[in-house]
Structures are given as C-alpha cells and as structure tokens.
Short mmCIF file of C-alpha atoms in Angstrom, two decimals:
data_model
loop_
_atom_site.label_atom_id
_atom_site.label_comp_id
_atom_site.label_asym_id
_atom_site.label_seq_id
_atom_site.Cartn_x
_atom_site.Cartn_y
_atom_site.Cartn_z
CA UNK A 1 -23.95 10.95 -0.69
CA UNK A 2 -25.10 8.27 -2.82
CA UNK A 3 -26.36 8.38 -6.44
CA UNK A 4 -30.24 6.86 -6.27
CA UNK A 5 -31.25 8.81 -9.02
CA UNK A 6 -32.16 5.93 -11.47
CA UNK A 7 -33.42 3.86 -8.31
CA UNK A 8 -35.57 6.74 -6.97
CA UNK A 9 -37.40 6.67 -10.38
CA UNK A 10 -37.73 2.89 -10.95
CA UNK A 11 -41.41 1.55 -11.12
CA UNK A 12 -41.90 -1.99 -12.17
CA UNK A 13 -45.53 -1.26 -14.25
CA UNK A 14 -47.91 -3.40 -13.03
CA UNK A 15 -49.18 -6.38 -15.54
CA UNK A 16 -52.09 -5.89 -17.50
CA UNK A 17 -53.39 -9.20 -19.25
CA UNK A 18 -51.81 -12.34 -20.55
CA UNK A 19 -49.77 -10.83 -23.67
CA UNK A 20 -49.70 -13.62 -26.41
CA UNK A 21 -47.27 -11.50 -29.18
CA UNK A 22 -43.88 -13.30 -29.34
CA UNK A 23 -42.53 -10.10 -30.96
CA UNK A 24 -43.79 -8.03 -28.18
CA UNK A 25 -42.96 -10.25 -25.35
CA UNK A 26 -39.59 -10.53 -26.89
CA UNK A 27 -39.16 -6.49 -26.83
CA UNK A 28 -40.47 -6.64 -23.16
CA UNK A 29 -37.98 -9.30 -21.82
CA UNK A 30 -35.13 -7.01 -23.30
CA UNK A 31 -36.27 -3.68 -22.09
CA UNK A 32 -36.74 -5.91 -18.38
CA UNK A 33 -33.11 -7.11 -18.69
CA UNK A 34 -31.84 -3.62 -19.83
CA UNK A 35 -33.75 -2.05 -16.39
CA UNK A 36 -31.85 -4.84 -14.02
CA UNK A 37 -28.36 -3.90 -16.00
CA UNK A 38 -28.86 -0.55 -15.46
CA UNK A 39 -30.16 -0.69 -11.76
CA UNK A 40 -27.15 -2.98 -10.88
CA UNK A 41 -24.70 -0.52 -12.24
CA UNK A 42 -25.63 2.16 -10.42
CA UNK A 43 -26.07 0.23 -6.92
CA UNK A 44 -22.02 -0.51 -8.16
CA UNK A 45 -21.12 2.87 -8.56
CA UNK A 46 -22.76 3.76 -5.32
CA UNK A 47 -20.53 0.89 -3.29
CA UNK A 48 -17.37 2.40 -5.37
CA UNK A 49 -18.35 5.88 -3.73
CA UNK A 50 -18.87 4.63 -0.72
CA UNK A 51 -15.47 2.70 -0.66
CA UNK A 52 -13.65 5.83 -1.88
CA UNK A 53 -15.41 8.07 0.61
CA UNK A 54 -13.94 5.59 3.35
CA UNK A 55 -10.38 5.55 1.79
CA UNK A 56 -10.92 9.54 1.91
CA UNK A 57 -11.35 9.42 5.26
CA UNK A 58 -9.21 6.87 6.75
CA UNK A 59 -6.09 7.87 4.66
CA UNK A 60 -4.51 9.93 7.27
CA UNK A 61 -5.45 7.14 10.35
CA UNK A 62 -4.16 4.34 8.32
CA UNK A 63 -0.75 6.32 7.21
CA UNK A 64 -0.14 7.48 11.07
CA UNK A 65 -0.69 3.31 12.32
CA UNK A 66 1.60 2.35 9.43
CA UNK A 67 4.27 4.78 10.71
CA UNK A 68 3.87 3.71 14.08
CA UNK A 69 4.22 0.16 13.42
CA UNK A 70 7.31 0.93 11.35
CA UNK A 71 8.69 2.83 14.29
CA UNK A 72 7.53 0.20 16.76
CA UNK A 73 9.48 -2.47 14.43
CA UNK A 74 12.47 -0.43 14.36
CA UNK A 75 12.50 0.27 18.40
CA UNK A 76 12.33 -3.31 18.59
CA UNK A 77 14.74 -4.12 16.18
CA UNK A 78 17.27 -2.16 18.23
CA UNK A 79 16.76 -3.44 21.71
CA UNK A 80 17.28 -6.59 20.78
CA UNK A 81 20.34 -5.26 19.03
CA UNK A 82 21.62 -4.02 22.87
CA UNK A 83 20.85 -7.14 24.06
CA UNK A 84 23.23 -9.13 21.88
CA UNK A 85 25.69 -6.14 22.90
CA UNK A 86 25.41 -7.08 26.17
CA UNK A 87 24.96 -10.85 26.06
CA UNK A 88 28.55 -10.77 23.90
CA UNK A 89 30.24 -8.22 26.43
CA UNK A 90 29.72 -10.52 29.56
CA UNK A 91 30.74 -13.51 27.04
CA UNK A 92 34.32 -11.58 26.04
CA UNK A 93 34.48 -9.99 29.38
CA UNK A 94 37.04 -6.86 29.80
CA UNK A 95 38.65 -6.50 26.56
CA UNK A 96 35.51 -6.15 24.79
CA UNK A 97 35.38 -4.15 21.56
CA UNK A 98 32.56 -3.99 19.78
CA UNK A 99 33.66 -3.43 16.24
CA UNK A 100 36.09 -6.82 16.06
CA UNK A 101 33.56 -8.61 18.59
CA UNK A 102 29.97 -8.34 16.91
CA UNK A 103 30.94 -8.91 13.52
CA UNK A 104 29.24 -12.44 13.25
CA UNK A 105 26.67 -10.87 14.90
CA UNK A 106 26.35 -7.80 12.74
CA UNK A 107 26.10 -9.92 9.75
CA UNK A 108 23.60 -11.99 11.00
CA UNK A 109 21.03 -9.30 12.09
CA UNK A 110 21.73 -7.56 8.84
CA UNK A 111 21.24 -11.01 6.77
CA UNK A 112 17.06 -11.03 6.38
CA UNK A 113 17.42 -7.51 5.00
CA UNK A 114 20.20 -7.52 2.54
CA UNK A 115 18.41 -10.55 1.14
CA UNK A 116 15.39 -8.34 0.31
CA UNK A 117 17.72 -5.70 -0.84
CA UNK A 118 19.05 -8.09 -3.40
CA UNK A 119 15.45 -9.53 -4.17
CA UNK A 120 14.63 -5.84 -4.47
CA UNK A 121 17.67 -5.12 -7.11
CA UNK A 122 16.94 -7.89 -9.03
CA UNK A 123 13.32 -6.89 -9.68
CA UNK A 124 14.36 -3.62 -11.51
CA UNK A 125 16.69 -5.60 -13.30
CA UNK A 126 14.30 -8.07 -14.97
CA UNK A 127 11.86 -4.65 -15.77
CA UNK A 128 11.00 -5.00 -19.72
CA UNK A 129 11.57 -2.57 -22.02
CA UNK A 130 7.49 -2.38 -22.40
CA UNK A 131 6.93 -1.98 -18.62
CA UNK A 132 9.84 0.92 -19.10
CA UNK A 133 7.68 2.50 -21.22
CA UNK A 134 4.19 2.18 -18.87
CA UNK A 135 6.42 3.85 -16.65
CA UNK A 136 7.21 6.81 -18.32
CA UNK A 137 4.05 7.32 -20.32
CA UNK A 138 3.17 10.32 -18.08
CA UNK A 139 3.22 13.87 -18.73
CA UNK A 140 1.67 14.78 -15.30
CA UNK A 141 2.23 11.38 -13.08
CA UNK A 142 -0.43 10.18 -10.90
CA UNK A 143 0.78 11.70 -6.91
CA UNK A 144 1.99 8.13 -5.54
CA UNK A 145 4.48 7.83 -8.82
CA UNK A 146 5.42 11.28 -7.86
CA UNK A 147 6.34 10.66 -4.23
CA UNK A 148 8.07 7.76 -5.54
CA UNK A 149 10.34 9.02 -7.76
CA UNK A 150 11.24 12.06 -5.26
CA UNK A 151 12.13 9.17 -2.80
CA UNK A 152 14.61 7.27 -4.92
CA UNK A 153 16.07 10.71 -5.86
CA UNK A 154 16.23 11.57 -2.24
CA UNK A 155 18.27 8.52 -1.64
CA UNK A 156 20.71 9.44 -4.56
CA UNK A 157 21.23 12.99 -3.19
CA UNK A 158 19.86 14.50 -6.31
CA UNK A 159 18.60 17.83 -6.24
CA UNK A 160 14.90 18.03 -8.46
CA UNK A 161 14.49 21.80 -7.95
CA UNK A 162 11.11 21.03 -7.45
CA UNK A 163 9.76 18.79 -10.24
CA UNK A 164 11.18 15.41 -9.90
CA UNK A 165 9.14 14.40 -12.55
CA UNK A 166 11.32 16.00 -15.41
CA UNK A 167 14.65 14.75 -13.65
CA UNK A 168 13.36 11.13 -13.36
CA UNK A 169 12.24 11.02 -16.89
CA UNK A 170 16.06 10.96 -17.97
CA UNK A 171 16.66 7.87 -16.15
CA UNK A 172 14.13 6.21 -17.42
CA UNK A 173 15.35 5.67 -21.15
CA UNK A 174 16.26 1.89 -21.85
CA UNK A 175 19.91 2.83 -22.11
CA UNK A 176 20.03 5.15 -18.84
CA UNK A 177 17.75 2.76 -16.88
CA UNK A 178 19.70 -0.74 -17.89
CA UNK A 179 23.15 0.81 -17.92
CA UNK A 180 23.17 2.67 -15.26
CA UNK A 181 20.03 2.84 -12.55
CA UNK A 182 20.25 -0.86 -12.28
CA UNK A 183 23.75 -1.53 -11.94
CA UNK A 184 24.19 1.43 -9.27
CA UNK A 185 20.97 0.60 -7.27
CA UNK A 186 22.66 -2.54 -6.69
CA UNK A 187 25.56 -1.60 -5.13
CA UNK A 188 24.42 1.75 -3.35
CA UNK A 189 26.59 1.95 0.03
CA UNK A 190 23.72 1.53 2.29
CA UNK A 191 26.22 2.50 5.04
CA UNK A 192 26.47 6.08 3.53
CA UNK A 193 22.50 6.95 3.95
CA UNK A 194 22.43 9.58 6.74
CA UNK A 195 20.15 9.96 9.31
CA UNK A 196 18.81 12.70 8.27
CA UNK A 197 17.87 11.19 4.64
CA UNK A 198 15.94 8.39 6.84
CA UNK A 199 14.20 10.16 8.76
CA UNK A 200 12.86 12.77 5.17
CA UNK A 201 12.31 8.80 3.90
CA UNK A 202 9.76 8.30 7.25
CA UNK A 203 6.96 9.94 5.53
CA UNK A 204 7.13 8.15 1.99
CA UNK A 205 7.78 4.35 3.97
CA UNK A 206 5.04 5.31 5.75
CA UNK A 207 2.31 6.58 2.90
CA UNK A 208 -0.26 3.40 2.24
CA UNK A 209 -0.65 4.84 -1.20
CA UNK A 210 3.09 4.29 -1.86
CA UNK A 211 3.24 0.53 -1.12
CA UNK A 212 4.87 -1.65 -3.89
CA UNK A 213 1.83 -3.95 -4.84
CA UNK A 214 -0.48 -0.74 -4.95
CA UNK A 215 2.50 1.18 -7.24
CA UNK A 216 2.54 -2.10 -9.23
CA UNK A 217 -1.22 -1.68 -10.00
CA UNK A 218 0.09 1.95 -11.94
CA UNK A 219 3.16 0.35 -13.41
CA UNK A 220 5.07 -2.49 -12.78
CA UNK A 221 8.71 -0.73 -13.54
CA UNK A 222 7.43 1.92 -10.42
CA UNK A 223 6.81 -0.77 -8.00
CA UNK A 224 9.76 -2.36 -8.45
CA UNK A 225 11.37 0.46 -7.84
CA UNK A 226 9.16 1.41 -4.66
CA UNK A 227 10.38 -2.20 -3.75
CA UNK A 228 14.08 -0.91 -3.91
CA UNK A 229 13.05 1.96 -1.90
CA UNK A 230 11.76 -0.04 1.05
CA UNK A 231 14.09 -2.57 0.72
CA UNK A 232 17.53 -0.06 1.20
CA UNK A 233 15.65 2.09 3.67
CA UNK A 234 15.25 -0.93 5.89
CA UNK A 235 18.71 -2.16 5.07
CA UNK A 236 20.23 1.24 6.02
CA UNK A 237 18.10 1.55 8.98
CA UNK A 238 19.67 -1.51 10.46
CA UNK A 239 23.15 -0.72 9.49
CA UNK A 240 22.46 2.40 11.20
CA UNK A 241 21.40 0.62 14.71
CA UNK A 242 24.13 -2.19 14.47
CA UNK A 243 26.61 0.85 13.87
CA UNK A 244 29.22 0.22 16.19
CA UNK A 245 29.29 3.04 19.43
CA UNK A 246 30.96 1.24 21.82
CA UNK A 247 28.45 2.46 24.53
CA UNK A 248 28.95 2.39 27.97
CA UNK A 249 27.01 -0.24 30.20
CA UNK A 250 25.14 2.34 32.00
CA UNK A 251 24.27 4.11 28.44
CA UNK A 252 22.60 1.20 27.34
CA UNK A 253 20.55 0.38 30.42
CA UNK A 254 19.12 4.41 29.76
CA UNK A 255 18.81 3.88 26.19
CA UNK A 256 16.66 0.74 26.87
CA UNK A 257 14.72 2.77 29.17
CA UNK A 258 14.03 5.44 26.60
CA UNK A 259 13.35 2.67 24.53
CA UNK A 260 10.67 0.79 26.69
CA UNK A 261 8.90 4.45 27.55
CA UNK A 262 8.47 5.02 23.50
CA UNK A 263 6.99 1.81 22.87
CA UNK A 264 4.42 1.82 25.56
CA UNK A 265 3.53 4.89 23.99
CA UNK A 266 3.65 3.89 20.69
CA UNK A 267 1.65 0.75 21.93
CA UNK A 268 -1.07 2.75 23.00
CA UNK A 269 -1.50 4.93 19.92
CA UNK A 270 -1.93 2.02 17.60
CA UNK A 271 -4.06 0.32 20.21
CA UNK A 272 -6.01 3.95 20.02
CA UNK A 273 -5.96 4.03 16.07
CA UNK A 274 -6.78 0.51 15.70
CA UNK A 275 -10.29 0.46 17.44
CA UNK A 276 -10.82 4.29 15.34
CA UNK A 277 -10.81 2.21 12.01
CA UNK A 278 -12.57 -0.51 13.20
CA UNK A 279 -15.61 1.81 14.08
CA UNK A 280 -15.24 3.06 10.33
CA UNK A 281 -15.14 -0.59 8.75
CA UNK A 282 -17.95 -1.39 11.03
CA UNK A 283 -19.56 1.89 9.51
CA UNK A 284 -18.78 0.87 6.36
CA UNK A 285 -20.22 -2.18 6.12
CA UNK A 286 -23.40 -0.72 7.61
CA UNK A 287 -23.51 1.36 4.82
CA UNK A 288 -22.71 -1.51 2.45
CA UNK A 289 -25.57 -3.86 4.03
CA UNK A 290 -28.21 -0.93 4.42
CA UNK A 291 -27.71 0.02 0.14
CA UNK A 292 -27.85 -3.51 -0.73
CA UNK A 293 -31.40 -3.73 1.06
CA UNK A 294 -32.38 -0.50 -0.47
CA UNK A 295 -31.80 -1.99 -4.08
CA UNK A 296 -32.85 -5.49 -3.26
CA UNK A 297 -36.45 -4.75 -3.28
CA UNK A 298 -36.99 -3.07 -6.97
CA UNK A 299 -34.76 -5.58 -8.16
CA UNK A 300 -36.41 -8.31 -6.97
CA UNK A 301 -39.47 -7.34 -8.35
CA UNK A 302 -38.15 -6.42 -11.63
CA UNK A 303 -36.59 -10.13 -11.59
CA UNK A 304 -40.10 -11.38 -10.89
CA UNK A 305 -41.46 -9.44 -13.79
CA UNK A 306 -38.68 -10.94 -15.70
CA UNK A 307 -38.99 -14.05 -15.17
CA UNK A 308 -43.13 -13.85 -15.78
CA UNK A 309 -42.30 -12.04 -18.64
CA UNK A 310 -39.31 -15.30 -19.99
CA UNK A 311 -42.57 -17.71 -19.23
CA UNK A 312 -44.93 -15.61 -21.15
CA UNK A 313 -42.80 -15.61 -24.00
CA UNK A 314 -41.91 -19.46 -23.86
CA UNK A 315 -45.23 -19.96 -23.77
CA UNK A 316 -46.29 -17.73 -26.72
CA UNK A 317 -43.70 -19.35 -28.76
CA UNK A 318 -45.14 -22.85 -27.79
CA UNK A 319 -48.19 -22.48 -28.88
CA UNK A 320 -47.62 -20.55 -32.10
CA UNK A 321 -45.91 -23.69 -33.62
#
C-alpha cells in the first residue's frame, strides 16, 4: 500500500562528458539536491503509512491487553485487600469488626492513589487561560477529546443528550472552568461513584487513544483533565474494594478462589495478545527494513551523482580564477 510513485520513475541520467560551465554545474547540483529532497520525503510518507496502517490494525489488540492489565491490577489489588482482612481478623480475634478495625489499614492502601488524585486536581488547576482556549477551539473535536469529555461528564452524572461536546463547551469558559470545575473536581466524593458508573468508565480507562500524554499532544487543558479521569476512577475503584462488608471467613476463601480462576484466565489472554503484537512489530519492522532497502539504492546513486557533480563544480570554479 505504499506510495512509490516518484521512486518508480526515478532515473539517475547517466554522465555524458566532463562539464566545465560553473553556471551549469551549479543548476545541476541543485536540481540533484532537489531529486534526494524529494525522494526522501516520499520514502517518509511511506514509513508514516506504514506506521498508521499498524496503529489501524493493532488498535483493538492493544485496547483489549490494556483492559486486561487494568483488570488484572485491580483483581490483584483486591486479594491482597482480603489478605490484610484476614491477617487483622486472626490479630483482633473474636470481636473483630471491620469498619473500626481496618481503618489504618484502609488509609494506607488508599494513600498511593489519593496522592495521584491530588497531583491530578492540581494539574487542572495550574491550566492557563491560553491552554483553556486550545481546548475549546473545536467546533467538531477530534474522537479522543470527545470520549473524554463524555467521561468526566459521566462521572458528574450529567446527562449530554447525545452531544457532549455542546454541554462541555459551557464549562470550559475561564470563569466556569476556574470557579467552579476546579474547585469541585477536587473534592468529588469518590465514595459516591457507583459501580455501575465504573464499570461504563472500563471502556474509556481502557482506550490507548485516551491516555493523558497522548490527550496532552491535542491540548494540554484535555489531558489534564484525562489525568483527573484516571486518577478518581482508580481512587474510587479502591474505595470500592476496601468498602467495608464484613464478610464471612468462608466468603472470602470463595471469593479468593473466584479471584485466582479470573486471573489465570486473564493471565493467559494477555500472554495470548502479547505474542499477537509482537508478530505485528516484527512485521512491521520487516516492512520498515525491506522500504529502506528499496530506496537506498536510487539514493545512493543519486548521492554519487551528487557528489561528482559538487567536485565538478569545485573544480570548474578553480580553474576559472
């Protein structure tokens, strides 16, 4: 699928005698240089297709591994929350109750993410009025800004009727944004996110085109907020498995088994989707390596015909003073 067009047609003419006219040896060199700036541009392009056809085509793969290692992360996360459980009911004995018992504890497993959370916050507070503005420059935003925006709103329990676009655009004035967006993404009750808002949040967390540093690339103010995103869906997430259920011993040992079953599966999936994209890399780079030796050969002999053409011309110019 690649664009030789220009390459297909290159010929590097073959010399004819010793040309002694500065003026015309001059003209030469440049047309010579314009043919290698030209051929190298389009062997550029043909790597940026290339690239984009592999993005194409790994998007899905890459978006499915990312959710599974989110989900594996989160599995994780919780039995090692039943563990402490455990470890602090043998430690108390009898009179165990999880609610006064695991406080410490709660706070401590929760501690890593509300830090984030707070990191998060205070990057959309320091967003500048101009980086406000890159942010809502769009009439039709790209599909990552989008998704973005329907996430936050999802979070606030908005209702977009469709075209979160127009409701977001409110918020985003400089006295909307630094009045009020800031101050309540701050102190959102992670507590109150449901379930059921987490799991509709899966998808988003989950999308590779939705990632803060590639949102940041669009405009800074969205991936700070894509930051804020991430940062209270993993913060609610853990509230969520530290909730206190004051679950039987003999419900935890099953829940650990359910646990243990969905990570060996999950385990074998990303096992199964890792060695997929490392067949395309490896396909890609074949692709990569057999261009480059399809444009290395004209352009090494135009470079040749440069180069005879600079020593031509140095010469001609030597011996006309």
């Amino acid at each position: 699928g690649i664009n030789a067009e220009y390459m297909g047609k290159f010929k590097v003419e073959p010399a004819g005698g010793m040309e002694t006219d500065p003026s015309a040896l001059a003209s030469e060199l440049a047309h010579k240089e314009d043919l290698m700036c030209r051929l190298r541009r389009e062997f550029e392009s043909n790597v940026e297709l290339i690239d984009t056809e592999y993005t194409s085509q790994t998007y899905s793969m890459r978006c499915q591994l990312l959710a599974d290692l989110n989900k594996q992360e989160a599995l994780n996360r919780e039995l090692l929350w039943l563990d402490l459980v455990e470890s602090k009911r043998k430690q108390v004995g009898q009179y165990f109750a999880e609610e006064q018992d695991m406080v410490l504890e709660r706070a401590e497993f929760c501690r890593p993410a509300r830090e984030q959370f707070r990191e998060a916050a205070k990057a959309l507070e320091s967003v500048s009025r101009d980086q406000l503005l890159e942010f809502r420059r769009w009439q039709s935003p790209p599909t990552a800004v989008e998704k973005t925006v329907g996430a936050y709103l999802l979070i606030k329990g908005e209702e977009t009727n469709g075209d979160s676009w127009t409701t977001m655009k409110v918020q985003l004035t400089d006295a909307y944004w630094s009045s009020f967006l800031v101050a309540r993404a701050a102190r959102i009750d992670c507590e109150s996110i449901s379930e059921k808002v987490l799991e509709e949040l899966e998808p988003f967390l989950a999308d590779i085109e939705c990632q803060p540093k590639a949102l940041d690339q669009l405009a800074v103010a969205c991936g700070n907020l894509c930051r804020w995103i991430h940062a209270t869906a993993q913060l609610a997430r853990l509230l969520a498995i530290c909730r206190p259920r004051n679950l039987h011993p003999g419900l935890i040992i099953l829940r650990n088994d359910r646990i243990q079953k969905e990570l060996a599966v999950l385990s074998e999936r990303i096992l199964q989707n890792n060695a997929q994209l490392s067949l395309h890399s490896r396909s890609l780079e074949r692709q990569k390596w057999a261009l480059k030796n399809r444009y290395d050969q004209p352009m090494d002999r135009l470079h040749d015909a440069f180069v005879s053409t600079a020593s031509q011309l140095s010469a001609a110019a030597t011996a006309s003073q």
